[in-house]
Coordinates of C-alpha atoms in Angstrom, one line a residue:
M1 CA -34.9 17.0 16.4
K2 CA -36.8 17.6 13.2
K3 CA -40.0 15.6 13.4
K4 CA -41.1 15.6 9.7
F5 CA -39.4 14.3 6.6
D6 CA -40.4 13.4 3.1
Y7 CA -39.2 9.8 3.4
L8 CA -38.7 7.7 6.5
V9 CA -36.4 4.7 5.8
L10 CA -36.7 2.2 8.7
G11 CA -33.6 0.1 9.1
G12 CA -30.1 1.0 8.1
G13 CA -29.0 -2.4 6.7
S14 CA -28.0 -3.4 3.2
A15 CA -31.3 -2.1 1.7
G16 CA -31.8 0.9 4.0
C17 CA -28.4 2.5 3.4
T18 CA -28.6 1.9 -0.3
L19 CA -32.1 3.3 -0.6
A20 CA -31.5 6.3 1.6
S21 CA -28.4 7.2 -0.3
R22 CA -30.2 7.0 -3.7
L23 CA -33.4 8.8 -2.5
S24 CA -31.2 11.6 -1.2
E25 CA -29.8 12.2 -4.7
N26 CA -33.0 14.2 -5.2
T27 CA -31.9 17.3 -3.4
N28 CA -35.5 18.6 -3.2
V29 CA -36.5 15.9 -0.6
N30 CA -35.5 15.3 3.0
V31 CA -34.8 11.7 4.0
A32 CA -34.5 10.2 7.5
L33 CA -32.7 6.8 7.9
I34 CA -33.8 5.4 11.2
E35 CA -31.6 2.7 12.7
A36 CA -32.0 0.9 16.1
G37 CA -28.3 0.2 16.4
G38 CA -25.2 2.3 16.3
G39 CA -23.0 3.8 13.6
G40 CA -21.5 0.6 12.1
R41 CA -18.0 1.9 11.9
N42 CA -16.3 -0.4 14.4
L43 CA -12.7 -1.4 13.6
F44 CA -13.6 -5.0 13.4
I45 CA -16.4 -4.3 11.0
K46 CA -14.0 -2.6 8.7
M47 CA -11.4 -5.4 8.9
P48 CA -12.7 -8.3 6.7
A49 CA -11.2 -11.0 8.9
G50 CA -12.6 -9.4 12.1
N51 CA -16.2 -10.6 11.8
G52 CA -15.7 -13.1 14.6
F53 CA -15.7 -10.1 16.9
V54 CA -19.0 -8.9 15.5
F55 CA -20.7 -12.3 15.5
G56 CA -22.4 -12.8 18.9
N57 CA -21.3 -9.3 20.2
P58 CA -24.5 -7.8 21.7
K59 CA -23.4 -4.3 20.7
L60 CA -23.2 -5.3 17.0
D61 CA -25.4 -8.4 16.6
W62 CA -29.1 -8.6 17.4
G63 CA -28.6 -12.3 18.3
Y64 CA -31.9 -13.8 17.5
N65 CA -32.6 -17.5 18.3
S66 CA -35.2 -19.7 16.7
I67 CA -37.8 -21.3 18.9
P68 CA -37.0 -24.9 19.8
Q69 CA -37.2 -26.9 16.6
K70 CA -39.3 -30.0 16.8
T71 CA -37.6 -31.6 13.8
L72 CA -34.2 -31.0 15.4
F73 CA -35.2 -32.6 18.7
G74 CA -35.7 -29.3 20.5
R75 CA -32.5 -27.6 19.4
Q76 CA -32.6 -23.9 18.9
I77 CA -30.7 -22.3 16.0
Y78 CA -28.7 -19.1 16.5
L79 CA -29.6 -16.4 14.0
P80 CA -27.2 -13.5 13.9
R81 CA -28.3 -10.2 12.4
G82 CA -26.2 -7.0 12.1
K83 CA -26.9 -4.2 14.6
G84 CA -26.0 -0.8 13.4
L85 CA -25.7 1.1 10.1
G86 CA -24.8 -1.5 7.5
G87 CA -26.9 -4.2 9.1
S88 CA -25.9 -7.7 8.3
S89 CA -23.4 -6.5 5.7
N90 CA -21.3 -5.7 8.8
M91 CA -20.9 -9.3 9.6
N92 CA -21.5 -11.5 6.5
G93 CA -18.9 -13.4 4.6
M94 CA -18.6 -10.6 2.0
I95 CA -19.3 -13.0 -0.9
Y96 CA -20.6 -11.1 -3.9
M97 CA -23.1 -13.6 -5.3
R98 CA -26.3 -13.0 -7.2
G99 CA -29.1 -15.5 -7.7
V100 CA -29.2 -17.4 -11.0
K101 CA -31.1 -16.2 -14.0
R102 CA -33.9 -18.7 -13.5
D103 CA -34.6 -17.3 -10.0
Y104 CA -35.6 -13.9 -11.3
D105 CA -37.2 -15.1 -14.5
N106 CA -39.5 -17.3 -12.3
W107 CA -40.6 -14.1 -10.5
A108 CA -41.5 -12.5 -13.8
E109 CA -43.4 -15.6 -14.8
M110 CA -45.4 -15.4 -11.5
G111 CA -46.8 -12.1 -12.9
L112 CA -44.3 -9.7 -11.3
K113 CA -43.5 -7.5 -14.3
G114 CA -40.1 -5.8 -14.1
W115 CA -38.5 -8.4 -11.8
G116 CA -36.9 -10.8 -14.4
Y117 CA -33.2 -11.3 -14.7
N118 CA -32.8 -8.8 -17.6
D119 CA -34.7 -6.2 -15.6
L120 CA -32.5 -6.7 -12.5
L121 CA -29.2 -7.0 -14.3
R122 CA -29.1 -3.2 -14.8
Y123 CA -29.3 -2.6 -11.1
F124 CA -26.7 -5.2 -10.3
K125 CA -24.4 -3.4 -12.7
K126 CA -25.4 0.0 -11.3
S127 CA -24.5 -0.9 -7.8
E128 CA -21.2 -2.7 -8.6
S129 CA -17.6 -1.4 -9.1
S130 CA -15.3 -4.1 -10.4
K131 CA -11.8 -3.4 -11.7
Y132 CA -11.3 -7.0 -12.5
R133 CA -14.3 -8.0 -14.5
R134 CA -15.1 -5.8 -17.5
D135 CA -17.9 -7.4 -19.5
Q136 CA -21.7 -7.4 -20.0
W137 CA -22.3 -9.0 -16.6
H138 CA -20.6 -6.4 -14.3
G139 CA -20.5 -2.8 -13.5
S140 CA -17.4 -0.6 -13.1
F141 CA -18.7 2.6 -11.5
G142 CA -21.1 1.7 -8.7
P143 CA -20.6 2.3 -5.0
L144 CA -20.1 -1.4 -4.1
A145 CA -16.5 -2.5 -4.9
T146 CA -15.9 -6.2 -5.7
E147 CA -12.7 -8.1 -6.2
P148 CA -11.5 -11.8 -6.3
S149 CA -11.5 -13.2 -2.8
R150 CA -8.3 -13.0 -0.9
N151 CA -6.9 -15.7 1.4
F152 CA -6.9 -18.1 -1.5
G153 CA -4.2 -20.6 -0.7
T154 CA -3.2 -24.2 -0.8
L155 CA -6.4 -25.7 0.6
E156 CA -8.7 -23.6 -1.5
K157 CA -6.8 -24.7 -4.7
A158 CA -6.8 -28.3 -3.5
F159 CA -10.6 -28.2 -3.0
I160 CA -11.1 -26.8 -6.5
D161 CA -8.7 -29.3 -8.0
A162 CA -10.4 -32.2 -6.2
S163 CA -13.8 -31.0 -7.3
I164 CA -12.7 -30.9 -10.9
K165 CA -11.2 -34.4 -10.5
A166 CA -14.7 -35.5 -9.2
G167 CA -16.3 -34.2 -12.4
H168 CA -17.3 -30.7 -11.5
I169 CA -16.5 -28.0 -14.0
F170 CA -14.4 -24.9 -13.2
I171 CA -16.4 -21.6 -13.0
D172 CA -14.3 -18.4 -13.5
D173 CA -17.2 -16.1 -12.7
F174 CA -20.2 -17.2 -10.6
N175 CA -22.0 -14.1 -11.6
G176 CA -21.6 -14.7 -15.3
P177 CA -23.7 -17.0 -17.5
Y178 CA -23.0 -20.2 -15.6
R179 CA -23.3 -21.2 -12.0
T180 CA -23.1 -25.0 -11.5
G181 CA -19.4 -25.8 -10.8
V182 CA -16.5 -24.9 -8.6
G183 CA -14.4 -21.8 -8.4
R184 CA -13.1 -18.8 -6.5
T185 CA -15.6 -16.3 -5.2
D186 CA -15.7 -12.5 -5.6
S187 CA -15.7 -10.5 -2.4
M188 CA -17.1 -7.1 -1.4
I189 CA -13.8 -5.6 -0.3
K190 CA -11.9 -2.5 -1.4
N191 CA -8.4 -1.7 -0.4
G192 CA -8.5 -4.2 2.3
I193 CA -11.7 -2.8 3.9
R194 CA -15.1 -4.5 4.1
Q195 CA -17.7 -2.9 1.8
S196 CA -20.7 -2.8 4.1
S197 CA -23.6 -1.0 2.6
N198 CA -22.9 1.8 5.1
I199 CA -19.3 2.1 4.0
A200 CA -20.1 1.7 0.3
Y201 CA -23.1 4.0 0.1
L202 CA -22.8 6.5 3.0
S203 CA -19.1 7.2 3.1
S204 CA -20.2 10.8 2.4
K205 CA -23.5 11.7 3.9
P206 CA -25.8 13.9 1.8
Q207 CA -26.9 17.1 3.4
N208 CA -30.6 16.2 3.0
L209 CA -30.2 12.9 4.7
T210 CA -30.6 12.7 8.5
L211 CA -29.3 9.6 10.3
L212 CA -31.2 8.7 13.5
K213 CA -29.2 6.1 15.3
N214 CA -30.1 4.1 18.4
C215 CA -33.8 4.8 17.5
H216 CA -36.0 1.7 17.9
V217 CA -39.3 1.8 16.0
K218 CA -42.4 0.8 18.0
R219 CA -45.0 1.0 15.2
I220 CA -46.1 2.7 12.0
L221 CA -48.6 5.5 12.5
I222 CA -51.7 4.9 10.3
Q223 CA -54.5 7.4 9.6
K224 CA -57.4 6.6 7.3
D225 CA -55.4 3.8 5.5
N226 CA -52.4 6.1 5.1
A227 CA -49.0 5.6 6.7
I228 CA -48.1 9.0 8.1
G229 CA -45.0 8.3 10.2
I230 CA -43.7 6.2 13.0
E231 CA -43.6 6.1 16.8
T232 CA -40.4 5.1 18.5
A233 CA -40.0 2.8 21.6
E234 CA -39.5 6.0 23.6
G235 CA -42.8 7.4 22.4
V236 CA -41.4 10.0 20.0
K237 CA -43.4 10.5 16.8
I238 CA -41.7 11.2 13.5
Y239 CA -43.9 12.0 10.5
S240 CA -43.5 11.5 6.8
E241 CA -44.8 13.7 4.0
R242 CA -44.5 11.0 1.3
E243 CA -43.6 7.5 2.3
V244 CA -42.6 5.1 5.1
I245 CA -40.3 2.4 3.8
L246 CA -39.5 -0.7 5.9
C247 CA -36.0 -2.1 5.4
Q248 CA -35.6 -4.0 8.7
G249 CA -35.0 -7.5 7.2
A250 CA -36.7 -10.8 7.2
F251 CA -37.3 -10.8 11.0
G252 CA -37.6 -7.1 11.7
T253 CA -39.9 -6.0 8.9
P254 CA -42.7 -8.5 9.7
Q255 CA -42.4 -7.7 13.4
T256 CA -42.9 -4.0 12.8
L257 CA -45.9 -4.7 10.4
L258 CA -47.5 -6.9 13.0
L259 CA -46.9 -4.4 15.8
S260 CA -48.6 -1.8 13.6
G261 CA -51.8 -3.9 13.1
I262 CA -50.9 -5.2 9.6
G263 CA -51.0 -9.0 9.5
P264 CA -53.0 -12.1 10.3
E265 CA -56.1 -10.9 12.1
S266 CA -56.3 -13.8 14.6
H267 CA -52.7 -13.3 15.7
L268 CA -53.1 -9.6 16.2
K269 CA -56.3 -10.0 18.2
D270 CA -54.5 -12.5 20.5
L271 CA -52.1 -9.7 21.4
N272 CA -54.8 -7.0 21.6
I273 CA -53.3 -5.1 18.7
P274 CA -55.9 -3.1 16.7
V275 CA -56.2 -4.6 13.2
Y276 CA -55.7 -2.1 10.3
V277 CA -55.3 -4.7 7.5
D278 CA -55.8 -8.4 7.7
L279 CA -52.8 -9.6 5.7
P280 CA -52.3 -13.3 6.4
G281 CA -49.0 -13.5 4.6
V282 CA -47.1 -11.2 7.1
G283 CA -44.6 -13.4 8.9
E284 CA -45.4 -16.4 6.7
N285 CA -43.2 -18.1 4.1
L286 CA -39.9 -17.8 6.0
A287 CA -37.3 -19.3 3.7
D288 CA -33.7 -19.8 4.7
H289 CA -30.6 -21.6 3.3
V290 CA -30.3 -24.7 5.5
D291 CA -26.6 -25.3 6.5
V292 CA -25.2 -28.7 7.2
S293 CA -21.6 -28.7 8.4
I294 CA -19.1 -31.6 7.9
Q295 CA -15.7 -31.3 9.6
Y296 CA -12.4 -33.0 8.6
G297 CA -9.4 -33.4 10.9
S298 CA -5.9 -32.2 10.0
T299 CA -2.5 -31.8 11.7
R300 CA -1.5 -29.1 9.1
K301 CA -1.6 -26.1 11.4
D302 CA 0.5 -24.2 8.9
L303 CA -2.4 -24.3 6.4
S304 CA -5.1 -23.5 8.8
L305 CA -6.5 -20.1 9.4
A306 CA -7.0 -21.1 13.0
R307 CA -3.3 -20.3 13.5
F308 CA -4.1 -16.6 13.7
Q309 CA -5.8 -17.2 17.1
R310 CA -2.4 -17.3 18.7
L311 CA -1.6 -14.0 20.4
D312 CA 1.6 -13.2 18.5
K313 CA 0.1 -14.1 15.1
A314 CA -3.1 -12.2 15.9
I315 CA -1.2 -9.1 16.8
S316 CA 0.9 -9.4 13.6
L317 CA -2.2 -9.9 11.4
L318 CA -3.9 -6.9 13.1
T319 CA -0.8 -4.7 12.9
R320 CA -0.3 -5.5 9.2
W321 CA -3.9 -4.7 8.4
L322 CA -3.9 -1.4 10.4
I323 CA -0.8 -0.1 8.7
F324 CA -1.0 -1.6 5.2
K325 CA -4.6 -2.8 4.8
D326 CA -3.3 -6.1 3.4
G327 CA -2.3 -9.6 4.6
P328 CA -4.7 -12.3 5.9
G329 CA -6.8 -9.7 7.8
S330 CA -7.8 -8.0 4.5
G331 CA -9.9 -10.9 3.3
A332 CA -12.7 -13.3 4.2
F333 CA -11.7 -16.6 5.7
F334 CA -13.3 -18.6 2.9
S335 CA -13.1 -18.2 -0.8
A336 CA -13.8 -21.4 -2.6
V337 CA -17.3 -22.6 -3.4
L338 CA -18.9 -25.5 -5.3
F339 CA -22.5 -25.3 -6.7
H340 CA -24.0 -28.7 -7.4
A341 CA -27.1 -29.5 -9.4
L342 CA -29.0 -32.7 -8.7
K343 CA -31.4 -32.3 -11.6
D344 CA -31.0 -29.1 -13.7
I345 CA -27.6 -27.4 -14.1
S346 CA -29.3 -24.0 -14.6
L347 CA -30.8 -24.3 -11.1
P348 CA -28.4 -26.0 -8.6
E349 CA -29.8 -27.1 -5.3
L350 CA -26.6 -27.0 -3.2
Q351 CA -23.9 -24.4 -2.5
I352 CA -20.9 -26.0 -0.8
Y353 CA -18.4 -23.8 1.1
M354 CA -14.9 -24.8 2.1
T355 CA -13.3 -23.2 5.1
P356 CA -9.6 -24.0 6.0
M357 CA -10.3 -24.4 9.7
I358 CA -12.9 -25.9 12.0
I359 CA -15.3 -23.5 13.7
D360 CA -18.6 -23.8 15.5
E361 CA -20.9 -20.8 14.8
N362 CA -24.0 -21.9 16.8
L363 CA -24.2 -20.0 20.1
T364 CA -27.3 -21.7 21.5
N365 CA -26.2 -25.2 22.6
H366 CA -22.6 -25.3 23.8
A367 CA -20.8 -24.2 26.9
I368 CA -18.0 -21.8 26.4
E369 CA -14.8 -23.7 25.8
T370 CA -11.7 -22.9 27.9
T371 CA -9.3 -21.1 25.7
P372 CA -5.5 -21.2 26.2
L373 CA -4.2 -17.9 27.5
F374 CA -1.9 -17.4 24.4
E375 CA -4.9 -17.8 22.1
R376 CA -7.5 -15.9 24.0
F377 CA -7.0 -12.5 22.3
G378 CA -7.0 -14.0 18.8
K379 CA -10.0 -16.2 19.4
K380 CA -12.0 -13.1 20.6
I381 CA -11.4 -11.4 17.3
F382 CA -11.4 -14.2 14.7
A383 CA -13.2 -17.3 16.0
R384 CA -16.9 -17.1 15.6
G385 CA -18.9 -19.0 18.3
R386 CA -18.0 -20.3 21.7
K387 CA -15.3 -22.8 20.8
V388 CA -11.7 -22.5 19.7
A389 CA -11.1 -22.7 16.0
K390 CA -9.0 -25.7 15.1
P391 CA -6.8 -27.0 12.3
G392 CA -8.8 -28.9 9.7
I393 CA -11.3 -28.4 6.9
Q394 CA -14.9 -27.5 7.3
I395 CA -17.4 -28.1 4.5
D396 CA -20.8 -26.3 4.8
I397 CA -23.5 -27.6 2.5
N398 CA -26.2 -24.9 2.0
Q399 CA -29.5 -26.0 0.6
M400 CA -30.6 -23.3 -1.9
R401 CA -34.4 -23.7 -2.1
P402 CA -35.8 -25.8 0.7
K403 CA -39.5 -26.7 0.5
S404 CA -39.9 -26.4 4.2
L405 CA -41.0 -22.8 5.2
G406 CA -41.2 -21.2 8.6
S407 CA -42.8 -18.2 10.2
V408 CA -42.2 -15.1 12.3
R409 CA -44.7 -14.2 15.0
L410 CA -44.8 -11.7 17.8
K411 CA -43.9 -12.8 21.3
S412 CA -45.6 -9.8 22.7
N413 CA -46.6 -6.3 21.8
N414 CA -43.3 -5.0 23.2
P415 CA -41.1 -3.9 20.2
L416 CA -38.0 -4.7 22.3
D417 CA -38.9 -8.4 22.6
H418 CA -37.4 -10.5 19.9
P419 CA -40.1 -12.2 17.7
L420 CA -40.8 -15.9 17.7
I421 CA -38.9 -17.4 14.8
D422 CA -39.8 -20.9 13.7
L423 CA -37.5 -22.1 10.9
N424 CA -39.4 -25.4 10.5
Y425 CA -36.4 -27.1 8.9
Y426 CA -37.1 -30.6 7.4
K427 CA -40.9 -30.4 7.8
N428 CA -40.8 -31.5 4.2
K429 CA -38.7 -34.7 4.1
S430 CA -37.6 -34.1 0.5
D431 CA -35.3 -31.4 1.9
L432 CA -33.5 -34.1 4.0
K433 CA -33.1 -36.3 0.9
E434 CA -31.4 -33.5 -1.0
L435 CA -28.9 -32.8 1.8
T436 CA -28.2 -36.5 2.1
E437 CA -27.3 -36.5 -1.5
G438 CA -25.2 -33.4 -0.8
V439 CA -23.2 -35.3 1.8
K440 CA -22.3 -38.0 -0.7
V441 CA -21.2 -35.3 -3.2
V442 CA -18.9 -33.8 -0.6
R443 CA -17.5 -37.2 0.3
D444 CA -16.7 -37.9 -3.3
V445 CA -14.8 -34.6 -3.6
M446 CA -12.9 -35.0 -0.3
S447 CA -11.8 -38.5 -1.2
K448 CA -9.7 -37.3 -4.1
N449 CA -6.0 -37.2 -3.5
E450 CA -5.8 -33.5 -4.4
I451 CA -7.3 -32.7 -1.0
A452 CA -7.4 -36.0 0.8
K453 CA -3.6 -35.7 1.4
Y454 CA -4.3 -32.6 3.6
H455 CA -6.9 -34.2 6.0
S456 CA -7.3 -37.2 8.2
G457 CA -11.0 -38.0 7.6
E458 CA -14.4 -36.9 8.9
L459 CA -15.0 -36.1 12.5
P460 CA -18.2 -37.0 14.4
P461 CA -21.1 -37.0 13.9
F462 CA -20.5 -37.9 10.2
H463 CA -17.6 -40.2 11.0
N464 CA -18.8 -43.8 10.4
A465 CA -22.2 -42.6 9.2
T466 CA -22.6 -44.7 6.1
S467 CA -26.3 -45.7 5.6
D468 CA -28.8 -43.1 4.6
P469 CA -30.5 -43.2 8.1
E470 CA -27.1 -42.7 9.8
I471 CA -26.3 -39.8 7.5
E472 CA -29.7 -38.3 8.2
A473 CA -29.1 -38.6 12.0
A474 CA -25.8 -36.8 11.5
I475 CA -27.5 -34.1 9.5
Y476 CA -30.0 -33.4 12.3
Q477 CA -27.1 -32.9 14.7
N478 CA -25.1 -30.6 12.5
T479 CA -27.9 -28.4 11.0
F480 CA -27.5 -24.7 11.4
S481 CA -28.7 -21.6 9.6
G482 CA -27.1 -20.5 6.3
H483 CA -27.9 -16.9 7.5
H484 CA -30.1 -16.0 4.5
P485 CA -33.7 -15.6 5.7
C486 CA -36.2 -14.0 3.3
S487 CA -39.8 -13.9 2.0
T488 CA -41.6 -13.1 5.2
A489 CA -43.5 -10.1 3.6
R490 CA -43.2 -11.3 0.0
M491 CA -44.4 -9.5 -3.1
G492 CA -46.7 -11.4 -5.4
P493 CA -49.5 -11.0 -8.0
D494 CA -53.0 -10.1 -7.0
T495 CA -54.0 -13.7 -7.2
D496 CA -51.6 -14.7 -4.4
Q497 CA -53.5 -14.6 -1.1
L498 CA -50.3 -14.6 0.9
A499 CA -48.6 -11.8 -1.0
V500 CA -48.1 -8.8 1.3
L501 CA -46.7 -6.5 -1.4
D502 CA -47.5 -5.6 -5.0
S503 CA -44.9 -5.5 -7.8
N504 CA -43.8 -2.0 -6.7
L505 CA -43.3 -3.4 -3.1
K506 CA -46.2 -1.4 -1.8
V507 CA -48.0 -2.9 1.2
R508 CA -51.5 -4.0 0.2
G509 CA -54.3 -2.0 1.9
I510 CA -52.1 0.8 3.3
N511 CA -51.1 3.8 1.2
N512 CA -47.6 5.4 1.4
L513 CA -46.0 2.2 2.9
R514 CA -43.5 0.0 1.2
V515 CA -41.0 -2.8 2.0
C516 CA -37.5 -3.0 0.6
D517 CA -35.4 -5.8 1.9
A518 CA -35.1 -9.6 1.7
S519 CA -38.5 -10.1 3.3
A520 CA -40.0 -8.9 0.0
F521 CA -38.4 -11.7 -2.1
P522 CA -41.2 -13.7 -3.7
T523 CA -39.1 -16.9 -3.2
Q524 CA -35.6 -17.9 -2.0
I525 CA -32.8 -17.5 -4.5
T526 CA -29.8 -19.6 -5.5
G527 CA -26.8 -18.0 -3.7
N528 CA -26.0 -15.3 -1.1
L529 CA -28.7 -12.7 -0.7
N530 CA -26.7 -9.4 -0.2
A531 CA -26.1 -8.5 -3.8
T532 CA -29.8 -9.0 -4.6
V533 CA -31.0 -7.0 -1.6
I534 CA -28.8 -4.1 -2.8
A535 CA -30.1 -4.4 -6.4
F536 CA -33.7 -4.4 -4.9
A537 CA -32.9 -1.1 -3.2
E538 CA -31.4 0.4 -6.3
K539 CA -34.6 -0.5 -8.3
V540 CA -37.0 0.6 -5.6
A541 CA -35.3 4.0 -5.3
E542 CA -35.8 4.5 -9.0
I543 CA -39.4 3.4 -8.7
I544 CA -40.1 5.9 -5.9
L545 CA -38.3 8.8 -7.6
E546 CA -40.2 8.2 -10.7
G547 CA -43.4 8.5 -8.7
N548 CA -44.6 4.9 -9.0

């Protein structure tokens, strides 16, 4: 194996695949993309409706857990992360959603020149290929195909109609000029196939790009304040002539920095790791979208996507997708979203998803539920979590910008040990108040006849929770991750003592070392993270190739 490259890209997720592809467009350089997982081309990764097979699968999901959460009475939260080329874009909901304009303009106002909305719009458009939206907000020729979400049926339309009846406005394009309101999402799908970053950007591998799979990074090699390469968990050393770029995500990137002696001095000394740079912000500022799930009963099996668990229907769905790449298997299982603003319509606090079935995604607390034989095959493919999906309607309230921030710390100096992840949900009680208001917003929508005629009311723990203390108690029981962690190695101005990166995403105090993934976000954003991560990688590739 060749042991020296111009660029080492660590982590083959959404950012890593994008960045490696773009860097390789310079045919005068050699790039290595180093991924701890496999190839990311599993059948159920490609099939949009198959992510239940990926979720919780140890071959395809790193399967992190939080430490027991004091504010959740000791509960742990399951934190899936994609394992293999494509990373978490192999298992996400495929929603194409950017942050709002204010998110990025706030970064620029923090002193991060070049990171405002107008700066990033060019990279969103560069990455996107939309045949359905041809306007100033969208791109038509990028690697990442987008389309209106499929599996848009009776319940999705009913949710939108009920939201409008409740006073919310209809949004035709969530990535256009307005965000607060209700509408149909766009999906990252092309010809019935999930557009993971691997599929979108590396469908044809450049000759000057080397893919090193199943290669777990132990640490970055540092010599006289310069990053010169990496050492793998097996002890193999691979060197870089120009740069090492971390793209391992909000959990993996701070872990590798810490293992390499870059981070809070006291924490590194506790683990006998030599300190190269005392950067107290590494592993701090963990932001996530907090998810609160409310479930509504229903006897309408004909409208529920849970019906595809049954063996005959699962086989029919799978066969149709394999042959024609269409039908229910060719789309995500949710496609209607409501954004609600409590204060300022340009900066909504809540993103509310509707799913036409009841599912339980958390894998940390429940015993495996016995599955009827005729549904076992379908459940294995389509139902995320340990329980059988059931007819009904699930509403997930995601809090966009919680004030409570968590941390990532090393469990040991063994790179194969998962880090200690403290989500720290509800440390700031104002977050709980926002979500309590969100429950009331949902109840208003779900009470409208347009959708109320399809459900039989709330199920526990929200059933009969009427007072604010009772609602709060139900929230504590049904809090999960929104699967959007970020900001654990954030960029920031020189005046920010917890900023790990400068505005070019260079690690402070170490030359030839950068970060390019969601851990670099200065703050959490309003909406799903994947589109922004890809735009980050597009911009960083340009920065690097221009010599900055």
